[in-house]
PDB file of C-alpha atoms in Angstrom:
ATOM      1  CA  MET G   1     -96.420  53.595  18.972  1.00  0.00           C
ATOM      2  CA  PHE G   2     -94.796  51.392  21.599  1.00  0.00           C
ATOM      3  CA  ASP G   3     -91.579  51.162  19.544  1.00  0.00           C
ATOM      4  CA  ALA G   4     -91.477  54.940  19.125  1.00  0.00           C
ATOM      5  CA  ALA G   5     -92.011  55.538  22.866  1.00  0.00           C
ATOM      6  CA  GLU G   6     -89.255  53.077  23.829  1.00  0.00           C
ATOM      7  CA  LYS G   7     -86.860  54.664  21.375  1.00  0.00           C
ATOM      8  CA  GLU G   8     -87.625  58.213  22.383  1.00  0.00           C
ATOM      9  CA  PHE G   9     -87.819  57.705  26.196  1.00  0.00           C
ATOM     10  CA  GLY G  10     -85.742  54.529  26.743  1.00  0.00           C
ATOM     11  CA  GLY G  11     -88.740  52.564  28.034  1.00  0.00           C
ATOM     12  CA  ILE G  12     -92.408  52.751  28.925  1.00  0.00           C
ATOM     13  CA  ASP G  13     -93.599  53.548  32.398  1.00  0.00           C
ATOM     14  CA  VAL G  14     -97.218  54.547  31.938  1.00  0.00           C
ATOM     15  CA  VAL G  15     -99.854  53.496  29.339  1.00  0.00           C
ATOM     16  CA  VAL G  16    -103.305  55.168  29.331  1.00  0.00           C
ATOM     17  CA  ASN G  17    -105.710  53.817  26.752  1.00  0.00           C
ATOM     18  CA  SER G  18    -108.492  56.388  26.332  1.00  0.00           C
ATOM     19  CA  ALA G  19    -109.748  55.546  22.829  1.00  0.00           C
ATOM     20  CA  GLY G  20    -113.441  54.971  22.820  1.00  0.00           C
ATOM     21  CA  ARG G  21    -116.571  54.885  20.659  1.00  0.00           C
ATOM     22  CA  LEU G  22    -120.238  55.388  21.619  1.00  0.00           C
ATOM     23  CA  SER G  23    -123.331  54.254  19.795  1.00  0.00           C
ATOM     24  CA  LEU G  24    -126.746  54.907  21.421  1.00  0.00           C
ATOM     25  CA  SER G  25    -129.662  52.761  20.516  1.00  0.00           C
ATOM     26  CA  PRO G  26    -132.124  50.487  22.227  1.00  0.00           C
ATOM     27  CA  ILE G  27    -130.707  46.964  22.150  1.00  0.00           C
ATOM     28  CA  ALA G  28    -133.651  45.738  20.025  1.00  0.00           C
ATOM     29  CA  ASP G  29    -132.904  48.368  17.362  1.00  0.00           C
ATOM     30  CA  LEU G  30    -129.065  48.359  17.308  1.00  0.00           C
ATOM     31  CA  ASP G  31    -127.484  47.768  13.947  1.00  0.00           C
ATOM     32  CA  LEU G  32    -124.971  44.933  14.257  1.00  0.00           C
ATOM     33  CA  ASP G  33    -122.403  46.849  12.118  1.00  0.00           C
ATOM     34  CA  ASP G  34    -122.577  49.615  14.782  1.00  0.00           C
ATOM     35  CA  LEU G  35    -122.074  47.059  17.504  1.00  0.00           C
ATOM     36  CA  ASP G  36    -119.084  45.533  15.764  1.00  0.00           C
ATOM     37  CA  ALA G  37    -117.515  48.939  15.191  1.00  0.00           C
ATOM     38  CA  LEU G  38    -118.037  49.902  18.827  1.00  0.00           C
ATOM     39  CA  HIS G  39    -116.575  46.633  20.122  1.00  0.00           C
ATOM     40  CA  ARG G  40    -113.674  46.761  17.738  1.00  0.00           C
ATOM     41  CA  THR G  41    -112.607  50.088  19.313  1.00  0.00           C
ATOM     42  CA  ASN G  42    -113.684  49.654  22.891  1.00  0.00           C
ATOM     43  CA  ILE G  43    -112.874  45.950  23.498  1.00  0.00           C
ATOM     44  CA  ARG G  44    -110.391  44.898  20.844  1.00  0.00           C
ATOM     45  CA  GLY G  45    -108.543  48.258  20.904  1.00  0.00           C
ATOM     46  CA  THR G  46    -108.198  48.113  24.665  1.00  0.00           C
ATOM     47  CA  PHE G  47    -107.185  44.456  24.545  1.00  0.00           C
ATOM     48  CA  VAL G  48    -104.440  45.018  21.975  1.00  0.00           C
ATOM     49  CA  THR G  49    -103.094  48.000  23.800  1.00  0.00           C
ATOM     50  CA  ALA G  50    -103.227  46.212  27.174  1.00  0.00           C
ATOM     51  CA  ARG G  51    -101.498  43.161  25.704  1.00  0.00           C
ATOM     52  CA  GLU G  52     -98.620  45.278  24.394  1.00  0.00           C
ATOM     53  CA  ALA G  53     -98.467  47.286  27.607  1.00  0.00           C
ATOM     54  CA  ALA G  54     -98.164  44.035  29.632  1.00  0.00           C
ATOM     55  CA  ARG G  55     -95.241  43.062  27.501  1.00  0.00           C
ATOM     56  CA  ARG G  56     -93.472  46.407  27.566  1.00  0.00           C
ATOM     57  CA  VAL G  57     -94.267  48.502  30.655  1.00  0.00           C
ATOM     58  CA  ARG G  58     -91.263  48.497  32.961  1.00  0.00           C
ATOM     59  CA  HIS G  59     -91.196  47.140  36.475  1.00  0.00           C
ATOM     60  CA  GLY G  60     -93.046  49.548  38.733  1.00  0.00           C
ATOM     61  CA  GLY G  61     -95.090  51.100  35.918  1.00  0.00           C
ATOM     62  CA  THR G  62     -98.794  51.744  35.454  1.00  0.00           C
ATOM     63  CA  ILE G  63    -101.486  50.719  32.916  1.00  0.00           C
ATOM     64  CA  ILE G  64    -104.777  52.634  32.967  1.00  0.00           C
ATOM     65  CA  THR G  65    -107.851  51.837  30.865  1.00  0.00           C
ATOM     66  CA  MET G  66    -111.012  53.905  30.547  1.00  0.00           C
ATOM     67  CA  SER G  67    -114.473  52.689  31.318  1.00  0.00           C
ATOM     68  CA  THR G  68    -117.641  54.581  32.170  1.00  0.00           C
ATOM     69  CA  SER G  69    -119.846  55.146  35.166  1.00  0.00           C
ATOM     70  CA  VAL G  70    -122.787  54.195  32.889  1.00  0.00           C
ATOM     71  CA  VAL G  71    -121.748  50.506  33.607  1.00  0.00           C
ATOM     72  CA  GLY G  72    -123.343  51.038  37.078  1.00  0.00           C
ATOM     73  CA  LEU G  73    -126.168  53.300  35.930  1.00  0.00           C
ATOM     74  CA  GLN G  74    -127.495  51.025  33.140  1.00  0.00           C
ATOM     75  CA  LEU G  75    -129.198  53.814  31.263  1.00  0.00           C
ATOM     76  CA  PRO G  76    -131.504  52.910  28.394  1.00  0.00           C
ATOM     77  CA  THR G  77    -129.918  53.094  24.891  1.00  0.00           C
ATOM     78  CA  TYR G  78    -126.401  52.553  26.307  1.00  0.00           C
ATOM     79  CA  GLY G  79    -126.552  48.746  26.163  1.00  0.00           C
ATOM     80  CA  ALA G  80    -123.811  48.171  23.583  1.00  0.00           C
ATOM     81  CA  TYR G  81    -121.552  50.805  25.156  1.00  0.00           C
ATOM     82  CA  VAL G  82    -122.064  49.438  28.653  1.00  0.00           C
ATOM     83  CA  ALA G  83    -121.369  45.875  27.400  1.00  0.00           C
ATOM     84  CA  SER G  84    -118.117  47.017  25.884  1.00  0.00           C
ATOM     85  CA  LYS G  85    -116.974  48.968  28.899  1.00  0.00           C
ATOM     86  CA  GLY G  86    -117.981  46.109  31.224  1.00  0.00           C
ATOM     87  CA  ALA G  87    -115.575  43.978  29.209  1.00  0.00           C
ATOM     88  CA  VAL G  88    -112.909  46.624  29.639  1.00  0.00           C
ATOM     89  CA  GLU G  89    -113.390  46.563  33.397  1.00  0.00           C
ATOM     90  CA  ALA G  90    -113.158  42.769  33.586  1.00  0.00           C
ATOM     91  CA  MET G  91    -110.061  42.752  31.374  1.00  0.00           C
ATOM     92  CA  THR G  92    -108.399  45.404  33.501  1.00  0.00           C
ATOM     93  CA  LEU G  93    -108.965  43.488  36.739  1.00  0.00           C
ATOM     94  CA  VAL G  94    -107.647  40.256  35.219  1.00  0.00           C
ATOM     95  CA  LEU G  95    -104.521  41.961  33.884  1.00  0.00           C
ATOM     96  CA  ALA G  96    -103.758  43.436  37.309  1.00  0.00           C
ATOM     97  CA  ARG G  97    -103.685  39.901  38.731  1.00  0.00           C
ATOM     98  CA  GLU G  98    -101.688  38.544  35.756  1.00  0.00           C
ATOM     99  CA  LEU G  99     -98.897  41.053  36.358  1.00  0.00           C
ATOM    100  CA  ARG G 100     -98.280  39.846  39.933  1.00  0.00           C
ATOM    101  CA  GLY G 101     -94.699  40.281  40.974  1.00  0.00           C
ATOM    102  CA  ARG G 102     -93.818  43.030  38.428  1.00  0.00           C
ATOM    103  CA  GLN G 103     -95.005  45.965  40.637  1.00  0.00           C
ATOM    104  CA  ILE G 104     -97.138  47.218  37.708  1.00  0.00           C
ATOM    105  CA  THR G 105    -100.521  48.704  38.698  1.00  0.00           C
ATOM    106  CA  VAL G 106    -103.525  48.238  36.466  1.00  0.00           C
ATOM    107  CA  ASN G 107    -106.689  50.248  36.994  1.00  0.00           C
ATOM    108  CA  ALA G 108    -109.703  51.537  35.098  1.00  0.00           C
ATOM    109  CA  VAL G 109    -111.011  55.059  35.405  1.00  0.00           C
ATOM    110  CA  ALA G 110    -114.846  55.235  34.888  1.00  0.00           C
ATOM    111  CA  PRO G 111    -115.859  58.860  34.280  1.00  0.00           C
ATOM    112  CA  GLY G 112    -119.369  60.044  34.845  1.00  0.00           C
ATOM    113  CA  PRO G 113    -120.943  62.691  32.607  1.00  0.00           C
ATOM    114  CA  THR G 114    -117.976  64.711  31.368  1.00  0.00           C
ATOM    115  CA  ALA G 115    -118.022  67.721  29.033  1.00  0.00           C
ATOM    116  CA  THR G 116    -116.271  66.029  26.128  1.00  0.00           C
ATOM    117  CA  GLU G 117    -117.032  65.827  22.470  1.00  0.00           C
ATOM    118  CA  LEU G 118    -118.028  62.183  22.868  1.00  0.00           C
ATOM    119  CA  PHE G 119    -120.494  62.988  25.687  1.00  0.00           C
ATOM    120  CA  LEU G 120    -122.012  66.050  24.163  1.00  0.00           C
ATOM    121  CA  ASP G 121    -122.471  64.686  20.636  1.00  0.00           C
ATOM    122  CA  GLY G 122    -126.148  64.290  19.809  1.00  0.00           C
ATOM    123  CA  LYS G 123    -127.464  65.555  23.127  1.00  0.00           C
ATOM    124  CA  ASP G 124    -129.759  68.602  23.290  1.00  0.00           C
ATOM    125  CA  GLU G 125    -129.252  71.312  25.876  1.00  0.00           C
ATOM    126  CA  THR G 126    -132.074  69.969  28.104  1.00  0.00           C
ATOM    127  CA  THR G 127    -130.539  66.507  28.234  1.00  0.00           C
ATOM    128  CA  VAL G 128    -127.108  67.915  29.059  1.00  0.00           C
ATOM    129  CA  GLU G 129    -128.575  70.084  31.880  1.00  0.00           C
ATOM    130  CA  ARG G 130    -130.535  67.114  33.269  1.00  0.00           C
ATOM    131  CA  MET G 131    -127.415  64.914  33.269  1.00  0.00           C
ATOM    132  CA  ALA G 132    -125.326  67.670  34.798  1.00  0.00           C
ATOM    133  CA  LYS G 133    -127.752  67.705  37.772  1.00  0.00           C
ATOM    134  CA  GLN G 134    -127.373  63.928  38.429  1.00  0.00           C
ATOM    135  CA  PRO G 135    -124.228  64.055  40.558  1.00  0.00           C
ATOM    136  CA  PRO G 136    -124.462  65.646  44.023  1.00  0.00           C
ATOM    137  CA  LEU G 137    -121.894  68.136  42.828  1.00  0.00           C
ATOM    138  CA  GLU G 138    -124.487  69.186  40.251  1.00  0.00           C
ATOM    139  CA  ARG G 139    -122.199  69.793  37.271  1.00  0.00           C
ATOM    140  CA  LEU G 140    -120.631  67.902  34.403  1.00  0.00           C
ATOM    141  CA  GLY G 141    -117.096  66.704  34.987  1.00  0.00           C
ATOM    142  CA  THR G 142    -114.306  68.296  33.014  1.00  0.00           C
ATOM    143  CA  PRO G 143    -111.551  66.625  31.106  1.00  0.00           C
ATOM    144  CA  GLU G 144    -109.226  68.083  33.737  1.00  0.00           C
ATOM    145  CA  ASP G 145    -111.180  66.313  36.549  1.00  0.00           C
ATOM    146  CA  ILE G 146    -110.560  62.982  34.823  1.00  0.00           C
ATOM    147  CA  ALA G 147    -106.940  63.796  33.909  1.00  0.00           C
ATOM    148  CA  GLU G 148    -106.135  64.503  37.591  1.00  0.00           C
ATOM    149  CA  VAL G 149    -107.482  61.044  38.573  1.00  0.00           C
ATOM    150  CA  VAL G 150    -105.347  59.411  35.837  1.00  0.00           C
ATOM    151  CA  ALA G 151    -102.320  61.465  36.857  1.00  0.00           C
ATOM    152  CA  PHE G 152    -102.808  60.436  40.508  1.00  0.00           C
ATOM    153  CA  LEU G 153    -103.032  56.728  39.580  1.00  0.00           C
ATOM    154  CA  ALA G 154     -99.854  57.001  37.485  1.00  0.00           C
ATOM    155  CA  SER G 155     -97.981  58.779  40.255  1.00  0.00           C
ATOM    156  CA  PRO G 156     -96.092  57.207  43.178  1.00  0.00           C
ATOM    157  CA  ALA G 157     -98.929  58.401  45.407  1.00  0.00           C
ATOM    158  CA  GLY G 158    -101.447  56.195  43.598  1.00  0.00           C
ATOM    159  CA  HIS G 159     -99.246  53.121  43.373  1.00  0.00           C
ATOM    160  CA  TRP G 160    -101.033  51.267  46.208  1.00  0.00           C
ATOM    161  CA  ILE G 161    -104.256  51.252  44.186  1.00  0.00           C
ATOM    162  CA  ASN G 162    -104.307  48.263  41.891  1.00  0.00           C
ATOM    163  CA  GLY G 163    -106.935  46.212  40.235  1.00  0.00           C
ATOM    164  CA  GLN G 164    -109.624  48.763  40.796  1.00  0.00           C
ATOM    165  CA  VAL G 165    -112.264  50.715  38.915  1.00  0.00           C
ATOM    166  CA  VAL G 166    -112.234  54.319  40.007  1.00  0.00           C
ATOM    167  CA  ARG G 167    -115.602  55.901  39.361  1.00  0.00           C
ATOM    168  CA  ALA G 168    -114.743  59.576  38.854  1.00  0.00           C
ATOM    169  CA  ASN G 169    -118.277  60.860  38.539  1.00  0.00           C
ATOM    170  CA  GLY G 170    -119.053  63.525  41.100  1.00  0.00           C
ATOM    171  CA  GLY G 171    -120.872  61.054  43.325  1.00  0.00           C
ATOM    172  CA  ILE G 172    -123.407  59.394  41.058  1.00  0.00           C
ATOM    173  CA  VAL G 173    -124.360  56.066  42.652  1.00  0.00           C
TER     174      VAL G 173
END
């Protein structure tokens, strides 16, 4: 993927890693195969992408990872997911410091409840409605809400923001 982007565009200026997997289960009941699969995507996948981005993003570029606002909410059954996204946040902040001097910003975006296939999968209408009422804005986020935050961070206007986790969640504490 990186080779193709460099060939097609002459270099890489922005990398956004948004691959993710979710497995809901109480920690006591979680199947370790599910944990391994989740961590392989969320931690290892992010790490491999970040490693390659650190090697290839041009001076002045941007690397953006995806976390979740559930890291701060610590909801029951989200233990494995929160553990993986907490690792993503830590990795992101370390990478921002490791790229000192290259003018490359590295940030994580941590969406709150957002109307995506990943979020909606397995949730009944009552649960979705309850979660939509959590933010003071009283609605689910949209993919466009999150895309606008990512676009801002990747733009020159967002280039002073570095080594941060941006919780794009409608105000959930």
